[in-house]
Coordinates of C-alpha atoms and ligand atoms in Angstrom, one line a residue:
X1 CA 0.0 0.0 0.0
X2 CA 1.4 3.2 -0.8
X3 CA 1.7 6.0 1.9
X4 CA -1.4 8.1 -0.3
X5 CA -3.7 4.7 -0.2
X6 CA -2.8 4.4 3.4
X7 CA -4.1 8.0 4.3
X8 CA -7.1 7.6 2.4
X9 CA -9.5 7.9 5.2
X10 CA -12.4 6.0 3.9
X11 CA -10.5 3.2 3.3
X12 CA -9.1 3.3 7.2
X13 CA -13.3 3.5 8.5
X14 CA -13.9 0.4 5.8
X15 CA -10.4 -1.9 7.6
X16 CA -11.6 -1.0 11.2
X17 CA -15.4 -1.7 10.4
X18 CA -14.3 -4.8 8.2
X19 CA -12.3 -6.0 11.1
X20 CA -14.5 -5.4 14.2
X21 CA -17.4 -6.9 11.9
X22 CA -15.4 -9.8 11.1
X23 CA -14.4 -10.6 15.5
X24 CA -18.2 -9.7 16.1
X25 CA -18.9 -12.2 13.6
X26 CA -21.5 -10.7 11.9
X27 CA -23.9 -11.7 8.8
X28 CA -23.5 -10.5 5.6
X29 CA -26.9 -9.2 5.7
X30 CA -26.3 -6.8 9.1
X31 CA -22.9 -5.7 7.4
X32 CA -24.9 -4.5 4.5
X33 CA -27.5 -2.6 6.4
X34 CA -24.5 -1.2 8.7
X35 CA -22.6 0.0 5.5
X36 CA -25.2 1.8 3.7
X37 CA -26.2 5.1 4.5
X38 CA -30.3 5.3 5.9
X39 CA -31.1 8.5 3.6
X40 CA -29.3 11.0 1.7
X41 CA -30.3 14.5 0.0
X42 CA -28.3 16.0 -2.2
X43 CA -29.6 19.9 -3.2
X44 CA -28.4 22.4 -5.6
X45 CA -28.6 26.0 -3.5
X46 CA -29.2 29.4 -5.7
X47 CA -27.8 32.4 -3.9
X48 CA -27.8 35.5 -4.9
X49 CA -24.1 37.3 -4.6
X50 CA -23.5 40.7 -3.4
X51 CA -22.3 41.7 -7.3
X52 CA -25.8 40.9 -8.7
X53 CA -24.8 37.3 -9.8
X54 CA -26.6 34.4 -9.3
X55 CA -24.4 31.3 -8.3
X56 CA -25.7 27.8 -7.6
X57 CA -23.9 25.6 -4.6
X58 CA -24.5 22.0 -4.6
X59 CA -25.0 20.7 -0.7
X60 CA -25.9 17.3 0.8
X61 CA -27.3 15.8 3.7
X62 CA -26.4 12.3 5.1
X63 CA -28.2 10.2 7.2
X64 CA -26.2 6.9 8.1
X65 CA -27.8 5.4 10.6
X66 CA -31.2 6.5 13.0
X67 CA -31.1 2.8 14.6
X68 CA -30.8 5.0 17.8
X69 CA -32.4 7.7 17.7
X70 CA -32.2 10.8 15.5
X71 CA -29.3 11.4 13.3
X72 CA -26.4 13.5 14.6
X73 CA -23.5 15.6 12.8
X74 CA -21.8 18.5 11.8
X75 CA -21.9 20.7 8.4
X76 CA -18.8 21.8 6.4
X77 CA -18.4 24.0 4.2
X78 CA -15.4 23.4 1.9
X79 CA -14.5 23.6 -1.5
X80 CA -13.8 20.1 -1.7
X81 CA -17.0 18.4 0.0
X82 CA -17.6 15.3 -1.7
X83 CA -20.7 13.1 -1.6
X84 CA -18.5 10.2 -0.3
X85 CA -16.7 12.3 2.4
X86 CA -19.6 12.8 4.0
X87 CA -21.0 9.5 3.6
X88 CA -18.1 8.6 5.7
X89 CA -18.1 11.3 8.3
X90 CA -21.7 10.3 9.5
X91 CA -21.0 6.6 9.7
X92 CA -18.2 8.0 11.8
X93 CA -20.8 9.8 13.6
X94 CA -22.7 6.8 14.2
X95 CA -20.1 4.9 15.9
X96 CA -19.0 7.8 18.0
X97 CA -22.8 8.4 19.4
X98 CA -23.0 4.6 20.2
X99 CA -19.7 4.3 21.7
X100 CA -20.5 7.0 24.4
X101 CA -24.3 5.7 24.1
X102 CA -25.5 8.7 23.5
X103 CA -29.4 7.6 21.8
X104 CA -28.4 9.5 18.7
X105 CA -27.3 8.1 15.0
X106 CA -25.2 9.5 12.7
X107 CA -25.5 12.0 10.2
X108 CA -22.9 15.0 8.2
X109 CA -23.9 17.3 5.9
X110 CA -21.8 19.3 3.6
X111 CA -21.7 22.2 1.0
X112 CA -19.5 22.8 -1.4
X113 CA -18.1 26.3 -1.3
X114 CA -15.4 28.5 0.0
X115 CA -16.4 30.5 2.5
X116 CA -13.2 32.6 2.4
X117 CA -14.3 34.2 -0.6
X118 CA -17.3 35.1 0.5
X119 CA -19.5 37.5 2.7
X120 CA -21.2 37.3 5.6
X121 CA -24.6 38.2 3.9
X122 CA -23.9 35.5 1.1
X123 CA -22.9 32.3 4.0
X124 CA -26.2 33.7 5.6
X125 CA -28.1 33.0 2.3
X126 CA -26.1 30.1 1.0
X127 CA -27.4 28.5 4.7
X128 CA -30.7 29.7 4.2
X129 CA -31.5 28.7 1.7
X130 CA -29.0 25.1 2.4
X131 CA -31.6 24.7 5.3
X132 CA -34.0 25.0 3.4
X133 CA -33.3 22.1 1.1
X134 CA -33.4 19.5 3.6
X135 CA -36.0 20.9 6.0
X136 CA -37.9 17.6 5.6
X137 CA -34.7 15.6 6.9
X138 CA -33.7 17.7 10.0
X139 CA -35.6 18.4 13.1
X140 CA -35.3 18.2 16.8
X141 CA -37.1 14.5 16.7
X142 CA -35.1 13.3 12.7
X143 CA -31.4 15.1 12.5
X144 CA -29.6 17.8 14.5
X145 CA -26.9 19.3 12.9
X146 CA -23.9 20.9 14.7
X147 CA -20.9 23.1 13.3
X148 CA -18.1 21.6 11.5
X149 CA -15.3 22.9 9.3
X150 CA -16.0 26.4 8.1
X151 CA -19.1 26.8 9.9
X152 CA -20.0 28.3 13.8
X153 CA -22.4 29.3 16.1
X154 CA -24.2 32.2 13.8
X155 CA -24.2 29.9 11.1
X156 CA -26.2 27.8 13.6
X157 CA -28.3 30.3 14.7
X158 CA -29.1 31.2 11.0
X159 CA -30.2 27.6 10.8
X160 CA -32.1 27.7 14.0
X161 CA -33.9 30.8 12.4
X162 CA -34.9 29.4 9.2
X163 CA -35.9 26.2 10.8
X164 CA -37.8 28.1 12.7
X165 CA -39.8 30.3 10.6
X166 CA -41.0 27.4 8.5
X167 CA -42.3 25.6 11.4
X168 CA -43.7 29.0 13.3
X169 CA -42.4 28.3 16.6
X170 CA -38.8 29.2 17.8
X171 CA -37.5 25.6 17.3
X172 CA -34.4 25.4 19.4
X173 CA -33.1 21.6 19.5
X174 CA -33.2 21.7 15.9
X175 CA -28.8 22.2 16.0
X176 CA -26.3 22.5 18.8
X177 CA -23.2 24.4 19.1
X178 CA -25.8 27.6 19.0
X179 CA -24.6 30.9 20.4
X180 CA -26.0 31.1 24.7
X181 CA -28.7 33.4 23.6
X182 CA -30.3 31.1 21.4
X183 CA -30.0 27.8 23.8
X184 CA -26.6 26.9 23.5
X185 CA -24.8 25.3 26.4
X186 CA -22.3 25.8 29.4
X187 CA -19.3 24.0 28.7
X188 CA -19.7 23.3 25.1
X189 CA -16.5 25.3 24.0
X190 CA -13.8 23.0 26.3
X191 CA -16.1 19.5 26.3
X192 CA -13.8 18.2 23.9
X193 CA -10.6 18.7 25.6
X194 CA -11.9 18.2 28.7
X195 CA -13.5 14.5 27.3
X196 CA -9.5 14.1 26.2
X197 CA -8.5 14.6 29.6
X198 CA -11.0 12.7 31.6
X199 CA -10.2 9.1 29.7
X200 CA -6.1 10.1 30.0
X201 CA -6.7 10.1 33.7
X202 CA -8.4 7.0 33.1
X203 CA -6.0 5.3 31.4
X204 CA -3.1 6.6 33.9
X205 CA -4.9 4.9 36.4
X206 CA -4.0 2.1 34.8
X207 CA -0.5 2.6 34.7
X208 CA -0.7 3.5 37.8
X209 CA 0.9 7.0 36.8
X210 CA -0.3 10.2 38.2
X211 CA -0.7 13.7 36.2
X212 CA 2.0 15.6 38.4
X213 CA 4.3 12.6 37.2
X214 CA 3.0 12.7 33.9
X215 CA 5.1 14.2 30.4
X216 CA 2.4 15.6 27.7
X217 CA 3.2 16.5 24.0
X218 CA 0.0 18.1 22.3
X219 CA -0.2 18.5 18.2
X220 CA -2.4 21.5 17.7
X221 CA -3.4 24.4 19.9
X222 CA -6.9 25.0 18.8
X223 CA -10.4 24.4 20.2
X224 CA -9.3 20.7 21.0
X225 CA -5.5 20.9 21.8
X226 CA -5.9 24.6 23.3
X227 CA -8.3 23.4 25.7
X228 CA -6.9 19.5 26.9
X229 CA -3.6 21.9 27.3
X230 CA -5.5 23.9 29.5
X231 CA -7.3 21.6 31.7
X232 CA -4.7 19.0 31.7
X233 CA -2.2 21.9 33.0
X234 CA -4.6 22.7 35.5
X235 CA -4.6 19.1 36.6
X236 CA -1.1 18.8 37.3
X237 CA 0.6 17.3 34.0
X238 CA 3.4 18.9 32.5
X239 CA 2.3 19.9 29.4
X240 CA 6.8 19.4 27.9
X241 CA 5.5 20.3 24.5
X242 CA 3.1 22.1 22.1
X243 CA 3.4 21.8 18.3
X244 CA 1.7 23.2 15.8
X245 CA 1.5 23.7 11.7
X246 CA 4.3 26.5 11.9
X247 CA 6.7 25.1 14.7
X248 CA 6.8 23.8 17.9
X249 CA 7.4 25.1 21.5
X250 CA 9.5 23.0 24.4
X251 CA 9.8 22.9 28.2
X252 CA 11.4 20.2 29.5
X253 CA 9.6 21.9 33.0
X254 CA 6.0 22.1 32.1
X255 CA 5.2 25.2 29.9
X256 CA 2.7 27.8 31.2
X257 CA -0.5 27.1 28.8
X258 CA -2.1 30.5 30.2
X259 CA 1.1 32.8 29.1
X260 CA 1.6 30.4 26.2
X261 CA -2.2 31.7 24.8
X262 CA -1.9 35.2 25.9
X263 CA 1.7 34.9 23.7
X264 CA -0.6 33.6 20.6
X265 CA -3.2 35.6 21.3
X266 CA -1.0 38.8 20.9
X267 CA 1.2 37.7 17.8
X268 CA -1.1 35.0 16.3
X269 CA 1.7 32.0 16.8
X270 CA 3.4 29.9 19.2
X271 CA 6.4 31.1 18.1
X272 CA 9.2 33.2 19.7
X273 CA 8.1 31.9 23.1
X274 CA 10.0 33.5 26.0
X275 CA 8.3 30.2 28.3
X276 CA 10.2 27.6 26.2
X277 CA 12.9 26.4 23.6
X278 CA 11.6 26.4 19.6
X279 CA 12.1 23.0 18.8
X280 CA 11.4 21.3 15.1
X281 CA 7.8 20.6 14.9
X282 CA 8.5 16.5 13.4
X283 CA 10.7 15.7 16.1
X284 CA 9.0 17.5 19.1
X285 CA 6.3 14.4 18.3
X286 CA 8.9 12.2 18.9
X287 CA 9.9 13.3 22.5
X288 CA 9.5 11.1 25.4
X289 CA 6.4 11.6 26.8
X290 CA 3.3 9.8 28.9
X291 CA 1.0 10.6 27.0
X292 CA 1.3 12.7 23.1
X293 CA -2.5 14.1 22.1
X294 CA -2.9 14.6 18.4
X295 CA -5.5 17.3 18.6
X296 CA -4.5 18.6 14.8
X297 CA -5.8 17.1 12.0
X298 CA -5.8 13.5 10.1
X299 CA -3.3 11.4 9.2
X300 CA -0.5 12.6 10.9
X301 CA 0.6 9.0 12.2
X302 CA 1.7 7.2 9.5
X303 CA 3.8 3.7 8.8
X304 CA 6.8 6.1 8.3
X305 CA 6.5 7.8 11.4
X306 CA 4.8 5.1 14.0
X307 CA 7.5 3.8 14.8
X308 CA 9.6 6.6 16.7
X309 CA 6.6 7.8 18.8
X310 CA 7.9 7.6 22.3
X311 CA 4.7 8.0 24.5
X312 CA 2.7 5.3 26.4
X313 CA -0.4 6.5 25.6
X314 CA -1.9 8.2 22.7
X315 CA -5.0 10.1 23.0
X316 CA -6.5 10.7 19.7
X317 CA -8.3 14.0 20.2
X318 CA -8.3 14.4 16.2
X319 CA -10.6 12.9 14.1
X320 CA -8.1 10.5 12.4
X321 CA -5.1 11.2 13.6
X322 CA -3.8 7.1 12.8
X323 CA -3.8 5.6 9.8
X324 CA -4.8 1.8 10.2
X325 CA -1.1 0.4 8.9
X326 CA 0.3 2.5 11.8
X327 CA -2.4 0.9 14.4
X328 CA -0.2 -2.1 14.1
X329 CA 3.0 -0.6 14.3
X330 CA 1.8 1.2 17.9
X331 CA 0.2 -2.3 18.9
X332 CA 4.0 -3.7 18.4
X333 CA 4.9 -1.3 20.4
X334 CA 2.6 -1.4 23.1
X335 CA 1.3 1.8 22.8
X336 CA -2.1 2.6 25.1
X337 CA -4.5 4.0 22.2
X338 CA -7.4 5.9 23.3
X339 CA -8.9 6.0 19.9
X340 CA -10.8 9.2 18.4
X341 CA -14.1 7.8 18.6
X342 CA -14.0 7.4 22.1
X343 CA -11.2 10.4 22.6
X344 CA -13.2 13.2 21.3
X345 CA -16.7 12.5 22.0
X346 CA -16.8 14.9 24.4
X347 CA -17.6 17.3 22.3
X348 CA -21.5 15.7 20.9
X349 CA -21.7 14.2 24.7
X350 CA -22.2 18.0 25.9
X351 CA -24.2 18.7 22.2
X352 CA -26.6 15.9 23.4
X353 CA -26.9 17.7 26.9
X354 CA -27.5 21.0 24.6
X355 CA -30.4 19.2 22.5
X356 CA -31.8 17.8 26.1
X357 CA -31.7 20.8 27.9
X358 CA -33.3 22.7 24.7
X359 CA -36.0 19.9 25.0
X360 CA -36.3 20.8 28.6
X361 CA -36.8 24.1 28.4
X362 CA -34.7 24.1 31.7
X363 CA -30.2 24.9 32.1
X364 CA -28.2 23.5 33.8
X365 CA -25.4 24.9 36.1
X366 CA -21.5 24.2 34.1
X367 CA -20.7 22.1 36.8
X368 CA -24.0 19.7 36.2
X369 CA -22.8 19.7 32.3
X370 CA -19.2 18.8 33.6
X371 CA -20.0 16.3 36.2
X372 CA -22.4 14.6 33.7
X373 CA -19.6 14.7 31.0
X374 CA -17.3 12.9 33.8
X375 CA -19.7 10.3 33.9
X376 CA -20.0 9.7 30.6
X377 CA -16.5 9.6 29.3
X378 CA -15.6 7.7 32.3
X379 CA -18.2 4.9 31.9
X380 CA -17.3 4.8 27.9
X381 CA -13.7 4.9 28.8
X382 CA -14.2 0.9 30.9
X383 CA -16.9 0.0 28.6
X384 CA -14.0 0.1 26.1
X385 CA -11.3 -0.9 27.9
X386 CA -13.0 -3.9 29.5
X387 CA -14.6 -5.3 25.7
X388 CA -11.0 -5.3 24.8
X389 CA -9.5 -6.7 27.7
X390 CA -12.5 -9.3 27.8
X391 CA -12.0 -10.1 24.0
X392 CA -7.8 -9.8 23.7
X393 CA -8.4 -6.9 21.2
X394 CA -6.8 -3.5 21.3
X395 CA -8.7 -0.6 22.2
X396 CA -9.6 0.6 19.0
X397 CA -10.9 -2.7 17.5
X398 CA -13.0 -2.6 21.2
X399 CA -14.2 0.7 20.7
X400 CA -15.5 -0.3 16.8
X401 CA -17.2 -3.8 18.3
X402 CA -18.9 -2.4 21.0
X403 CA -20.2 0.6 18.5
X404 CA -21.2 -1.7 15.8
X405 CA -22.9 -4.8 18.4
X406 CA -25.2 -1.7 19.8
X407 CA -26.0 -0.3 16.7
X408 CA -27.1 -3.8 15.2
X409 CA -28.7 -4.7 18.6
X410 CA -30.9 -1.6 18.2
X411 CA -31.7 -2.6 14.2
X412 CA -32.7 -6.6 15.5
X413 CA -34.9 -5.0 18.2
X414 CA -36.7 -2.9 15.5
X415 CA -36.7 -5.6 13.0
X416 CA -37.2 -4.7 9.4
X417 CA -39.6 -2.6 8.7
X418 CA -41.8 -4.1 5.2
Ligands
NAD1 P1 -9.0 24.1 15.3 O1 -9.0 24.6 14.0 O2 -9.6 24.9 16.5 O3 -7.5 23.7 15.8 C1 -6.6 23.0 15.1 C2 -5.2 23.5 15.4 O4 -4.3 22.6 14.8 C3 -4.9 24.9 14.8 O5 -4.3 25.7 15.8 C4 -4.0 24.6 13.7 O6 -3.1 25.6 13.4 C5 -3.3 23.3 14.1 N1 -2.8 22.5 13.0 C6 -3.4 22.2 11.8 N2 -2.7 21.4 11.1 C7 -1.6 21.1 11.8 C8 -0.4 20.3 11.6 N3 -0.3 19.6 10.5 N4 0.5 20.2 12.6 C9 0.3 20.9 13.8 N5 -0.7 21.7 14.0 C10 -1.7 21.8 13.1 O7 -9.7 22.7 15.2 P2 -10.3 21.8 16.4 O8 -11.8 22.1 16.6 O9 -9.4 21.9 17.6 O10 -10.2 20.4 15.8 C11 -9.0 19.6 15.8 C12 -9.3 18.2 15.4 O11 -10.3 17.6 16.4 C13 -10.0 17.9 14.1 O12 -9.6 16.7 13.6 C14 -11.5 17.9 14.4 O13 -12.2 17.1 13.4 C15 -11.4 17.1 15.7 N6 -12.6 17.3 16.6 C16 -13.0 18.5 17.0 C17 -14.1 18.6 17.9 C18 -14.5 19.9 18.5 O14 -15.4 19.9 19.3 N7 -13.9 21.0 18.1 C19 -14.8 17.4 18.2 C20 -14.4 16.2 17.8 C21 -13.2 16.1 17.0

């Protein structure tokens, strides 16, 4: 397999569902249904652009599974959305919902655009309009979208809006990740770094390390990385290392992750840090470490480079982050993988609690959405751990067989509907 094959993404989902499939032992038949998307819309959006022009936007709208409950997935906007990207992302979607059993499905919707090149008034009437299209799809009870790449909470809200004037009552639950105004909830901003640091403590109590004894390297300093830095600091671990897409930044000491973001915050890079040494941004991933957290993007541990990570555990707080010919070279190596589905479901976890509490009518306190993330996290964290252990598979293959058992558990409870 080349190294381009290997980091085709769709073809790492198909080997990890092939192969937890395959150990569950399941029929042709339930492979099929648990392959192929439920529903899918695609829709061609007209919008009108601030020169006068009229431009047309294709979009789409997948629904992979709603075996659990209502489908449940982000929107991108990108210039290279494809029919089959997203296709995969909400099967992804459907595994991560049923790993943390969560009573959602999976769903991803997409449009293809670049929303770089374009103004606020034309994203508010691309969404419009986007929402518009598959109005009959989404809904508090059928599909709750959620931002993704490219899109936020006021892209959100826009969606909330038009959801909401169709159906003549302010229609909340219809999306999470809203803005606090319109329903959005406490805690939403740091669930998934806080999700990545709740199983690490997890699976140091299994080493029986501690966080004050514990080395960190984190890939990426954004929503994820930024905020797993943060709390993990606050915890006690020292964070030796932060790399990101222009460099990387060193402290054999701990490095201060408050005057580290202040120091980005002012010159918009991690660069030039009094706090710590510049180090080169491939090898600071090799460091000795406890416990390195790709938080960046995909792919990023490869055959080529599997073999020189240094860490015993690797929390995958990335969508990704492993390709599956590296997942054997860490299992050679007895590397502790936390894998992404279970890793960084914090983030829907706390969207579910945004969708009940919009239900509800009724907020809760940040410490109720924490304490309620806690349990979450650290119940899914042993439900994987002890599958694997139970079944002499590694964690990822665990997290993938307990995902797909529920989600064909729920279909044989239903039966098929003629
Ligand atoms: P983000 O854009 O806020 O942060 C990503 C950071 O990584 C940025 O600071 C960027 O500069 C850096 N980066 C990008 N490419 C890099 C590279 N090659 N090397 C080093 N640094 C690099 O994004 P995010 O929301 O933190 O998401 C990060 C990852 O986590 C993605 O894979 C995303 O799909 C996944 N994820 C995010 C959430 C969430 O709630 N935000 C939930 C689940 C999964």
């Amino acid at each position: 397999m080349t190294l381009e094959q290997e980091k085709n993404p769709w073809l790492a989902a198909e080997v990890r569902f092939d192969n937890a499939a395959a150990k569950l032992g399941l029929d042709d038949g339930m492979r099929k249904v648990l392959k192929s998307p439920a529903r899918e819309m695609t829709v061609h959006i007209p919008v009108q652009l601030d020169d006068g022009r009229l431009e047309v936007f294709t979009g789409y709208r997948v629904q992979h599974s709603i075996a659990r409950g209502p489908g449940k997935g982000g929107i991108r906007y990108a210039p290279d959305v494809s029919i089959d990207e997203v296709r995969a992302l909400a099967s992804w979607m459907t595994w991560k919902c049923a790993v943390v059993n969560i009573p959602y499905g999976g769903a991803k919707g997409g449009v293809i655009c670049n929303p770089a090149l374009m103004s606020d008034g034309e994203l508010e009437r691309l969404t419009r309009r986007y929402t518009a299209g598959i109005m009959d799809m989404i809904g508090p009870d059928r599909d709750i979208p959620a931002p993704d790449m490219n899109t936020n909470a006021q892209v959100m809200a826009w969606i909330m809006d038009t959801y909401s004037m169709r159906m003549g009552s302010a229609t909340t639950a219809v999306v999470t990740g809203k803005p606090m105004e319109l329903g959005g909830s406490l805690g939403r901003q740091e669930a998934t770094g806080r999700g990545c640091m709740l199983v690490t403590l997890e699976a140091l109590s299994r080493f029986g390390l501690k966080p004050e004894d514990s080395k960190v390297v984190i890939q990426g300093f954004g929503n994820v990385g930024g905020m797993a830095a943060r709390l993990m600091a606050k915890r006690g671990f020292r964070i030796i290392a932060i790399v990101e897409y222009d460099g990387a930044v060193y402290n054999a000491n701990g490095l201060d992750i408050e005057a580290l973001m202040a120091h980005r915050k002012e010159t918009g890079s991690i660069n030039e840090f009094e706090g710590g040494e510049a180090m080169d941004k491939r090898e600071a991933m090799f460091l000795p470490c406890d416990v390195l957290v790709p938080a960046a993007t995909e792919n990023v541990i490869t055959s080529e480079n599997a073999g020189k990570l240094n860490c015993r555990i690797l929390c995958e707080g990335a969508n990704g982050p492993t390709t599956a010919v590296a997942d054997g070279i860490l299992a050679e190596k007895g590397i502790f993988v936390i894998p992404d589905i279970l890793a960084n479901a914090g983030g829907v976890t706390v969207s579910y609690f945004e969708w009940v509490q919009d239900r509800q009518g009724y907020f809760w306190n940040e410490g109720l959405v924490n304490s309620r993330l806690e349990e979450i996290m650290v119940r899914s964290f042993a439900d994987v751990a002890n599958w694997g252990e139970k079944r002499k598979v590694d964690n990822r293959t665990a997290a993938y067989m307990l995902a797909l058992d529920r989600v064909a558990s729920a279909i044989r409870l239903r039966g098929i509907y003629a």
